[in-house]
PDB file of C-alpha atoms in Angstrom:
ATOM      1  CA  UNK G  30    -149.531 287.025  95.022  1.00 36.00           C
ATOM      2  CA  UNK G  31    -150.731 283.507  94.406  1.00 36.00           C
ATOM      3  CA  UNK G  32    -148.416 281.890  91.178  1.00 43.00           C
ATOM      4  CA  UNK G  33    -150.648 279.656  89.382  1.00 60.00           C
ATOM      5  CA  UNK G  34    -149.173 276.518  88.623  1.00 81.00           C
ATOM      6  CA  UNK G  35    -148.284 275.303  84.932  1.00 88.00           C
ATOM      7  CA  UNK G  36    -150.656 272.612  83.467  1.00 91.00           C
ATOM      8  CA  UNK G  37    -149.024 270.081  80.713  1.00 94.00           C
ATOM      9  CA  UNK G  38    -151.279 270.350  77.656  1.00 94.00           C
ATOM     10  CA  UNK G  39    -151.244 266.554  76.432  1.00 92.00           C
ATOM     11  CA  UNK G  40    -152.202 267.638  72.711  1.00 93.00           C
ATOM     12  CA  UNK G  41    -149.519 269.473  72.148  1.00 95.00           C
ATOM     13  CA  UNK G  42    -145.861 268.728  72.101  1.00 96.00           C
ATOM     14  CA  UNK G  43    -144.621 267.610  75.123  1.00 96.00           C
ATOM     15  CA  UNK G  44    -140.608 268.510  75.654  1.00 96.00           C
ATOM     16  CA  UNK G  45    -140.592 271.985  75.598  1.00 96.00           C
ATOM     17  CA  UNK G  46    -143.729 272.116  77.993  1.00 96.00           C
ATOM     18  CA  UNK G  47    -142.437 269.388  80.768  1.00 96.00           C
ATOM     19  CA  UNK G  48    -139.813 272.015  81.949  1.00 95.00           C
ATOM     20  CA  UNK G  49    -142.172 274.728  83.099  1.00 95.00           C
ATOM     21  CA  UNK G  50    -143.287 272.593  85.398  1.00 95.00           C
ATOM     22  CA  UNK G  51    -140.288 273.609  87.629  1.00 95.00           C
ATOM     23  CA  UNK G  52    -140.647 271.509  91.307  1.00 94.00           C
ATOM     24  CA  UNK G  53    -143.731 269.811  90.485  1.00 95.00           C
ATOM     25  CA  UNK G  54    -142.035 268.038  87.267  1.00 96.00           C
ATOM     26  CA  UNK G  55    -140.588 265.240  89.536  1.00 95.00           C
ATOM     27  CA  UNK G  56    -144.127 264.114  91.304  1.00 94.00           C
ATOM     28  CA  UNK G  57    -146.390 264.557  87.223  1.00 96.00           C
ATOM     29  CA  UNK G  58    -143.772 262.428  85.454  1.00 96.00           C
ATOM     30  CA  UNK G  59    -144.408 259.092  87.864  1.00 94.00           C
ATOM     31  CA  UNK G  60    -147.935 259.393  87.295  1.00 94.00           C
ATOM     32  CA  UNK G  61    -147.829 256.983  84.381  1.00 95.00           C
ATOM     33  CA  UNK G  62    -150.211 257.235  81.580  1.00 93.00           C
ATOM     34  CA  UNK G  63    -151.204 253.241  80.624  1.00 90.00           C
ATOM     35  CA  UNK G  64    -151.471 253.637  77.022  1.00 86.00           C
ATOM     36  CA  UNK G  65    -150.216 252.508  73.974  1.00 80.00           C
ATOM     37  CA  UNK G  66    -150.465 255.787  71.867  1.00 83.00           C
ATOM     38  CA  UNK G  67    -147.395 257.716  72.960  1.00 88.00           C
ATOM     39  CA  UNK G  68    -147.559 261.422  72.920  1.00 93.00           C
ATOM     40  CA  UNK G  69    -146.155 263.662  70.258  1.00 95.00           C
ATOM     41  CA  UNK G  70    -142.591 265.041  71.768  1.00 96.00           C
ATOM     42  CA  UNK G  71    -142.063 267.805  68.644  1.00 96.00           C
ATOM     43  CA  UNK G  72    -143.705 269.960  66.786  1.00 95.00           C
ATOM     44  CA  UNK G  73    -140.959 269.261  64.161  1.00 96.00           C
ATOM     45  CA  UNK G  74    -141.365 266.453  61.862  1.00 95.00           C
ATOM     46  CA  UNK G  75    -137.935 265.355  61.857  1.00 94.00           C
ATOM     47  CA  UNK G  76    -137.110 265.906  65.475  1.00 94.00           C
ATOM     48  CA  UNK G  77    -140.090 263.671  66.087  1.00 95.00           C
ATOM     49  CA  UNK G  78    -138.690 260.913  63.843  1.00 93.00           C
ATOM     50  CA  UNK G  79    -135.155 260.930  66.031  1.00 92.00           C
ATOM     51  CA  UNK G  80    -136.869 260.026  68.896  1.00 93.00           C
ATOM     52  CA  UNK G  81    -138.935 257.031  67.851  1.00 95.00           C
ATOM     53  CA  UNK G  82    -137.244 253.370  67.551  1.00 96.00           C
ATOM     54  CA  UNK G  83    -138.442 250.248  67.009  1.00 96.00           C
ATOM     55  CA  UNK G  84    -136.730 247.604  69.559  1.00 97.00           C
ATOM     56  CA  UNK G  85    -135.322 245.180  66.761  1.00 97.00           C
ATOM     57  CA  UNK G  86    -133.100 248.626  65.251  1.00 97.00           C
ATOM     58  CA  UNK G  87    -130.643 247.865  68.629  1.00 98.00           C
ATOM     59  CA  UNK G  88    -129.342 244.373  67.771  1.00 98.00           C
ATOM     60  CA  UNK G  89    -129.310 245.744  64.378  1.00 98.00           C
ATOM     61  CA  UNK G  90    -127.097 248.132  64.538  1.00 98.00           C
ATOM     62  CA  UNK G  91    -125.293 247.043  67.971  1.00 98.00           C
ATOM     63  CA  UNK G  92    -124.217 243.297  67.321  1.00 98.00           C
ATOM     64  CA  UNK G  93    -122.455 244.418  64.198  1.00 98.00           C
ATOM     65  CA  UNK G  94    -120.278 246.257  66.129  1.00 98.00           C
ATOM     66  CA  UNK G  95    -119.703 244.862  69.444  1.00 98.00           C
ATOM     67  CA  UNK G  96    -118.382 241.552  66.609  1.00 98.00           C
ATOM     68  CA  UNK G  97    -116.003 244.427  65.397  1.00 98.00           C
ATOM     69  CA  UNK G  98    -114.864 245.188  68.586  1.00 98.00           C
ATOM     70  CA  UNK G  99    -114.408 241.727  69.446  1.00 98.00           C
ATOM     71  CA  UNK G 100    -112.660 240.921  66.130  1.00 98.00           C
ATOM     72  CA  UNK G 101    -110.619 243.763  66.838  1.00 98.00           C
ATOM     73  CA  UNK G 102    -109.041 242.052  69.842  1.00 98.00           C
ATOM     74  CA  UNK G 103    -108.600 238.571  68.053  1.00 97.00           C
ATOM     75  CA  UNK G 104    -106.317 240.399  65.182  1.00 97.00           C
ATOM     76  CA  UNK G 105    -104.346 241.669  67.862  1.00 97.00           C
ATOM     77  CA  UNK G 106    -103.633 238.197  68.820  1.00 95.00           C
ATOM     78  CA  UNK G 107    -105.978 237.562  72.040  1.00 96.00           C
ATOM     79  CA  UNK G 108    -107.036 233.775  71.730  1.00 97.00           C
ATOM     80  CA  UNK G 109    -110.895 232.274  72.277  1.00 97.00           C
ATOM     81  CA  UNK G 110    -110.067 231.697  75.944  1.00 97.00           C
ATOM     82  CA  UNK G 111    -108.861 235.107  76.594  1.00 97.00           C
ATOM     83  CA  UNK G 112    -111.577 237.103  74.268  1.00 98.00           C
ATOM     84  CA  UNK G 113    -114.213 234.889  75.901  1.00 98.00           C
ATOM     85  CA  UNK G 114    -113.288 236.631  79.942  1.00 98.00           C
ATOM     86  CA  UNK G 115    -113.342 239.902  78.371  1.00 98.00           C
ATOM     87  CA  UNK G 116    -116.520 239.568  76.472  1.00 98.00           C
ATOM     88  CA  UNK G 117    -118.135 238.579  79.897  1.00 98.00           C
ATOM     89  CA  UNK G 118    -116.207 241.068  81.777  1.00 98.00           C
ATOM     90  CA  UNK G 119    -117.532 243.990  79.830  1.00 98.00           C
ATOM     91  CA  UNK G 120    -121.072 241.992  80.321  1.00 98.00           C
ATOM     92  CA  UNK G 121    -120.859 242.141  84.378  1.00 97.00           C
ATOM     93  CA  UNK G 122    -118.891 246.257  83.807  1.00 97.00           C
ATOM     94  CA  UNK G 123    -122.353 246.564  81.660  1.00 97.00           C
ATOM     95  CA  UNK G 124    -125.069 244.931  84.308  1.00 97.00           C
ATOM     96  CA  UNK G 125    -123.250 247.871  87.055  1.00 97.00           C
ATOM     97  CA  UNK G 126    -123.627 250.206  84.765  1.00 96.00           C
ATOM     98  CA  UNK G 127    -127.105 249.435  84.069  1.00 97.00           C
ATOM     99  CA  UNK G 128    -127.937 250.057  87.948  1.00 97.00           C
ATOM    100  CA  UNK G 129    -125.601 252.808  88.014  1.00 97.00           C
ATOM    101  CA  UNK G 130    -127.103 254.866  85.073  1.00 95.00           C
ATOM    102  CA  UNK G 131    -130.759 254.034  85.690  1.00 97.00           C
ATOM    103  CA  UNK G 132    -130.558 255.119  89.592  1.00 97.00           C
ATOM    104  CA  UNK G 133    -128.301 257.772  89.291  1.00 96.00           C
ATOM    105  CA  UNK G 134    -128.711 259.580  86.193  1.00 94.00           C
ATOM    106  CA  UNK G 135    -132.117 258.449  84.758  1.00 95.00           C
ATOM    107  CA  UNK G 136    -133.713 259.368  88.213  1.00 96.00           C
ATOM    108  CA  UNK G 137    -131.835 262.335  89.734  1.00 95.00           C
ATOM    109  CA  UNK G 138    -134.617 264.763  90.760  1.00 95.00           C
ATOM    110  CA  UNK G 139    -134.540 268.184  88.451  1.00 96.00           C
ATOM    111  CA  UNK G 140    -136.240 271.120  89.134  1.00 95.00           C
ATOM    112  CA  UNK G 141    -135.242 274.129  86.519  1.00 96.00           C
ATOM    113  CA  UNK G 142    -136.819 273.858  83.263  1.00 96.00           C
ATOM    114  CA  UNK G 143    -133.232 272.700  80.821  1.00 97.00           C
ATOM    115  CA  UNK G 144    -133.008 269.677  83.667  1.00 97.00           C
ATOM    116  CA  UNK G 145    -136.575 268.703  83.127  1.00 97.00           C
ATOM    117  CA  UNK G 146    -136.655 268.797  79.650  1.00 97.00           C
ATOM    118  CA  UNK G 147    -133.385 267.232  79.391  1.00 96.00           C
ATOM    119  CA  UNK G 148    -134.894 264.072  82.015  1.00 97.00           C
ATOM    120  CA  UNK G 149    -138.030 263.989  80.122  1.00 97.00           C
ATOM    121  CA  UNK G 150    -135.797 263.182  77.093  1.00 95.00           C
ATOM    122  CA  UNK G 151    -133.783 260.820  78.609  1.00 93.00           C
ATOM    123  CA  UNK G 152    -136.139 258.595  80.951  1.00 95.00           C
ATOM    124  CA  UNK G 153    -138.949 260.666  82.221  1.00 96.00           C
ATOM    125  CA  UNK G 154    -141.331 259.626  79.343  1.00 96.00           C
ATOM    126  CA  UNK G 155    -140.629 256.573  79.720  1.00 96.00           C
ATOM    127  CA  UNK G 156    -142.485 256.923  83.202  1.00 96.00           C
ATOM    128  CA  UNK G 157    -145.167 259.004  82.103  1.00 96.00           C
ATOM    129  CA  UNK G 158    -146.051 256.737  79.277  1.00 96.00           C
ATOM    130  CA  UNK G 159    -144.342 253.170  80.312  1.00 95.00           C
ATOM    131  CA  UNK G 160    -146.132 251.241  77.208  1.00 94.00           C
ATOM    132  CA  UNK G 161    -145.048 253.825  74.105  1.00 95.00           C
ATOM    133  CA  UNK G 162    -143.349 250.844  72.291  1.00 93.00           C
ATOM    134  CA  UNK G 163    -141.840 253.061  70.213  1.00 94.00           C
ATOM    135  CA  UNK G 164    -139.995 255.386  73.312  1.00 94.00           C
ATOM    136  CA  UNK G 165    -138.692 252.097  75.366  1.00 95.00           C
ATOM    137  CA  UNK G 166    -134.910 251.751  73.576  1.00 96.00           C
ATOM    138  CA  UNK G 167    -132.567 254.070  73.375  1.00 94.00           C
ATOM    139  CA  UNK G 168    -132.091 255.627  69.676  1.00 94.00           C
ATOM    140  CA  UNK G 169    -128.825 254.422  68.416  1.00 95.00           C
ATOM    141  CA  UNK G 170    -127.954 258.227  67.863  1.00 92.00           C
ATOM    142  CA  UNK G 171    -127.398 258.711  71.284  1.00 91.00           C
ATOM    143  CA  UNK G 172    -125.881 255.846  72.361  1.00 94.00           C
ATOM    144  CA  UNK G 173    -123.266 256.052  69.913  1.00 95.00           C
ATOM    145  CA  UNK G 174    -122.395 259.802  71.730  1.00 93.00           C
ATOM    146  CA  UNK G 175    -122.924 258.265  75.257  1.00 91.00           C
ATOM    147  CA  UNK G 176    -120.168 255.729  73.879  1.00 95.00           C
ATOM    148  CA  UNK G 177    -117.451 257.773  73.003  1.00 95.00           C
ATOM    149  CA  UNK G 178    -116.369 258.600  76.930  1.00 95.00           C
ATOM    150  CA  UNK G 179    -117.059 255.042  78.037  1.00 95.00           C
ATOM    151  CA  UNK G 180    -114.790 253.464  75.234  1.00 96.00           C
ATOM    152  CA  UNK G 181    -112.112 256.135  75.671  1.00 96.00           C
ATOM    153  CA  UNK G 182    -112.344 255.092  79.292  1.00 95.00           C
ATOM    154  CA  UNK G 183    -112.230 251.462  78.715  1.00 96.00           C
ATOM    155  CA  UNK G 184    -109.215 252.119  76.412  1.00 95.00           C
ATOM    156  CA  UNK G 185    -107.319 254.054  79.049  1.00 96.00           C
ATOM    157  CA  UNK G 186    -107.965 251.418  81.937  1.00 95.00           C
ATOM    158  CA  UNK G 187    -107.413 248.371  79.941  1.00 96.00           C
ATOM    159  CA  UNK G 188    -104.526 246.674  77.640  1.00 96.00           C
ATOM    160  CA  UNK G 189    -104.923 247.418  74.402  1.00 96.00           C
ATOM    161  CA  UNK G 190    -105.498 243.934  73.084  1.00 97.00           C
ATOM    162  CA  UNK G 191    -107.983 243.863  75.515  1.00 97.00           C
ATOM    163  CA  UNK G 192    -110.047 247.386  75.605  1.00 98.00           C
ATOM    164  CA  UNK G 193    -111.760 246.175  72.063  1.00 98.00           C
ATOM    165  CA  UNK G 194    -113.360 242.587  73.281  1.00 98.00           C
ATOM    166  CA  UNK G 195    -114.278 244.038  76.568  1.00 98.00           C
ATOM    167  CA  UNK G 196    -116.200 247.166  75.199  1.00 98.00           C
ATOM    168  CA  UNK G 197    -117.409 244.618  72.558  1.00 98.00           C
ATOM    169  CA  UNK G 198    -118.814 242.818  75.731  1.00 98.00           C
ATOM    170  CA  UNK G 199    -120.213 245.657  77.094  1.00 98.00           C
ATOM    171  CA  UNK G 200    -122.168 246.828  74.216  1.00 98.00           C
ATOM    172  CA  UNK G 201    -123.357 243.198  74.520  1.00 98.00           C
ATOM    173  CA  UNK G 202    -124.557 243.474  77.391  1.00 98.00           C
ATOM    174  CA  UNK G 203    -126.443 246.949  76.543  1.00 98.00           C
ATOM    175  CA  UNK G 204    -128.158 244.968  73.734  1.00 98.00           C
ATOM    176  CA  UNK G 205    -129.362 242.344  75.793  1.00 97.00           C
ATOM    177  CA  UNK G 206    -130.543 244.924  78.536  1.00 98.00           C
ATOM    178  CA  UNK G 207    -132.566 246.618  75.708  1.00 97.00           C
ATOM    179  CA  UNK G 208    -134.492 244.137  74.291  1.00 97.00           C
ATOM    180  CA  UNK G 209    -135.345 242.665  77.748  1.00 97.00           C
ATOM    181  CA  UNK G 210    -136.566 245.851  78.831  1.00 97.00           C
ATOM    182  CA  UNK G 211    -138.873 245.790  75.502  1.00 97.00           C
ATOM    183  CA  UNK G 212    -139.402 242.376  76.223  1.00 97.00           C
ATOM    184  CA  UNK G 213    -140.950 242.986  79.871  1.00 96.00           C
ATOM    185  CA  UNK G 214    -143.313 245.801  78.840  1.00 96.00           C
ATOM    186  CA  UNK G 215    -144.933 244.278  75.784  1.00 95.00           C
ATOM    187  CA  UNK G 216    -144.155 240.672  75.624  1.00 94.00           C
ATOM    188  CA  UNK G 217    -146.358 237.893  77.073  1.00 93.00           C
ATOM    189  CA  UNK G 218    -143.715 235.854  79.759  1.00 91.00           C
ATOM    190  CA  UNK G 219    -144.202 231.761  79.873  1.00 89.00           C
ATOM    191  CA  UNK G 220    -141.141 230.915  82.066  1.00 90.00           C
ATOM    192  CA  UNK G 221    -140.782 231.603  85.746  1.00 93.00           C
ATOM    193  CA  UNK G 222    -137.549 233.691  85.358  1.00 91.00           C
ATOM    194  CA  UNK G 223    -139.354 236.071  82.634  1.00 93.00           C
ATOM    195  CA  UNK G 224    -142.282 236.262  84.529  1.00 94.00           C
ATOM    196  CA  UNK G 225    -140.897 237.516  87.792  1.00 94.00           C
ATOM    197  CA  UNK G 226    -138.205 239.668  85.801  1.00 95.00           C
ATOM    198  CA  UNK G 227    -141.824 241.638  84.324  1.00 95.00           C
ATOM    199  CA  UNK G 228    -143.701 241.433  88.133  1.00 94.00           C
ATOM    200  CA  UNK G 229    -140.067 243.125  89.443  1.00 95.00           C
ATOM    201  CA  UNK G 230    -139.833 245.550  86.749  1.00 96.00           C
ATOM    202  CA  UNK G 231    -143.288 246.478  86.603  1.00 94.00           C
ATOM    203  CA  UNK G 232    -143.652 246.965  90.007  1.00 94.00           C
ATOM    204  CA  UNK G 233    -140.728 249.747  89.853  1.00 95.00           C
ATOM    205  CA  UNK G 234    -143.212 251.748  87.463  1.00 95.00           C
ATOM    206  CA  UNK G 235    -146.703 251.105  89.158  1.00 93.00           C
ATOM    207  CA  UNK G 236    -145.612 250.952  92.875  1.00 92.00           C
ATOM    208  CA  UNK G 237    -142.140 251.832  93.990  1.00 92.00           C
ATOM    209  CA  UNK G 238    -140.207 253.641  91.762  1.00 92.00           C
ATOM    210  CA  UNK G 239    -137.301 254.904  94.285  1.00 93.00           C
ATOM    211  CA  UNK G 240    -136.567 251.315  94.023  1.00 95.00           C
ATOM    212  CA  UNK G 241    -135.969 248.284  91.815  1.00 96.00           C
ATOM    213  CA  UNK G 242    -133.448 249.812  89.197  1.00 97.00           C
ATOM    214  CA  UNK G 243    -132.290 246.378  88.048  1.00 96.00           C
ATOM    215  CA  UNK G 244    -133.541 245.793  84.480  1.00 96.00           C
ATOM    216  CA  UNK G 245    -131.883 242.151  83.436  1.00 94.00           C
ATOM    217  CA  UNK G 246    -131.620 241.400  87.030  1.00 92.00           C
ATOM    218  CA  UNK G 247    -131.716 242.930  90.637  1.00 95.00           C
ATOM    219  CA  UNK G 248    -128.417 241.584  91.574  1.00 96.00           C
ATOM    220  CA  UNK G 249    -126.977 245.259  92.367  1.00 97.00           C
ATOM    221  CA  UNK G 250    -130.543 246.191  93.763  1.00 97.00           C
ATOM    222  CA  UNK G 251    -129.637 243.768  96.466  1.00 97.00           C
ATOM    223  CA  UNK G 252    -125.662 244.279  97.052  1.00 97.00           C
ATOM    224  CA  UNK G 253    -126.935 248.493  97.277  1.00 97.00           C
ATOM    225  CA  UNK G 254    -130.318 247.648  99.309  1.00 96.00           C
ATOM    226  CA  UNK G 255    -132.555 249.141  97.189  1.00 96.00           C
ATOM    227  CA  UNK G 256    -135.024 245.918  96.389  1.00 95.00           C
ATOM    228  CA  UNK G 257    -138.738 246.793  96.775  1.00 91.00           C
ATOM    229  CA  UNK G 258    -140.712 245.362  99.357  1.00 80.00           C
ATOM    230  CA  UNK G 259    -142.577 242.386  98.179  1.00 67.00           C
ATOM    231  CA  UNK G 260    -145.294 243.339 100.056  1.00 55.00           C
ATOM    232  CA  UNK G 261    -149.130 244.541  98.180  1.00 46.00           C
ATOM    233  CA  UNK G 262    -149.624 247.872  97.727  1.00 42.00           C
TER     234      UNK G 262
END
């Protein structure tokens, strides 16, 4: 018996569809879709509202709180010098844990439909349609669950004077990650450093995607081996 294979309906709602796809999910999502017009994810009004953001709601909400944090650690009687290293520890814990999350997590290869749809949520649109302005940062609903076990973590690993500026760092760090991402999809580069930050990040969506998982900068794609070859496609 010959099992005919599930076609994605692009008019209709996409997340609920993806995971049918089963073993061929993994080779349709990197076949970006260049377009500005991202595709409806819900048939549910609301639901569909939760998943759009506009790139200036992350420093919004996030710098507000990562000066909490930091406050936090000055009340409990760090001083400038000390508050400063932690604030750019949690930045270097944060640039890892960009690499980390973005290789490991946000493209682990699913086959069963919950794992798809769950992927397709998380990163896999963002592959499938690379320009949807509106899909690029991560909704501030779940980041503030994703930050729960990291700041219990930091909290259990650090002093307690400490914990707050370093997480306060961190979250920094996230902030800066996700506006540079916007930045490198739909801003217009003028300075060498930008421009070759969009070439190396663009190339990890048009050409090599196993590769190139660096986002602010491909310092762990080269201590992990994992830079793209430089070479035309």
């Amino acid at each position: 018996m010959v099992v005919k294979s599930f076609t994605v309906d692009l008019d209709k709602p996409l997340v609920f569809q993806v995971g049918h796809l089963g073993e061929a999910y993994n080779e349709w999502v990197h076949q970006p879709i260049v377009s500005k017009e991202g595709p409806r994810f819900f048939a549910n009004d609301y639901l569909e509202l939760l998943t759009r953001t506009a790139w200036w709601v992350i420093p919004l909400v996030w710098l507000p709180v990562a000066s909490w944090l930091v406050s936090i650690s000055f009340r409990m009687g760090l001083n400038l010098p000390q508050v400063a290293l932690a604030m750019v520890g949690g930045i270097f814990i944060w640039t890892l844990m960009e690499y980390v999350l973005h290789r490991f997590l946000f493209h682990m290869k699913t086959t069963s439909y919950w794992l798809n749809t769950i992927h397709y949520l998380f990163h896999g649109c963002h592959h499938k349609h690379p320009m949807d302005g509106m899909r690029l940062v991560f909704p501030p609903a779940a980041t503030a669950i994703l930050c729960v076990p990291f700041w219990n973590m930091f909290r259990l690993l650090s002093p307690p004077s400490v914990a707050p500026a370093l997480f306060g760092g961190t979250l920094l760090g996230y902030v800066a990650y996700d506006v540079t991402h916007y930045y490198l999809h739909h801003g217009k580069p003028s300075k060498r450093l930008t421009q070759d930050l969009k070439k190396y990040h663009l190339n990890h969506h048009f050409r090599i995607q196993s590769k190139g998982f660096g986002i602010t900068s491909s310092l762990w794609d080269h201590v992990f081996g994992t830079v793209p070859s430089t070479k035309a496609a």
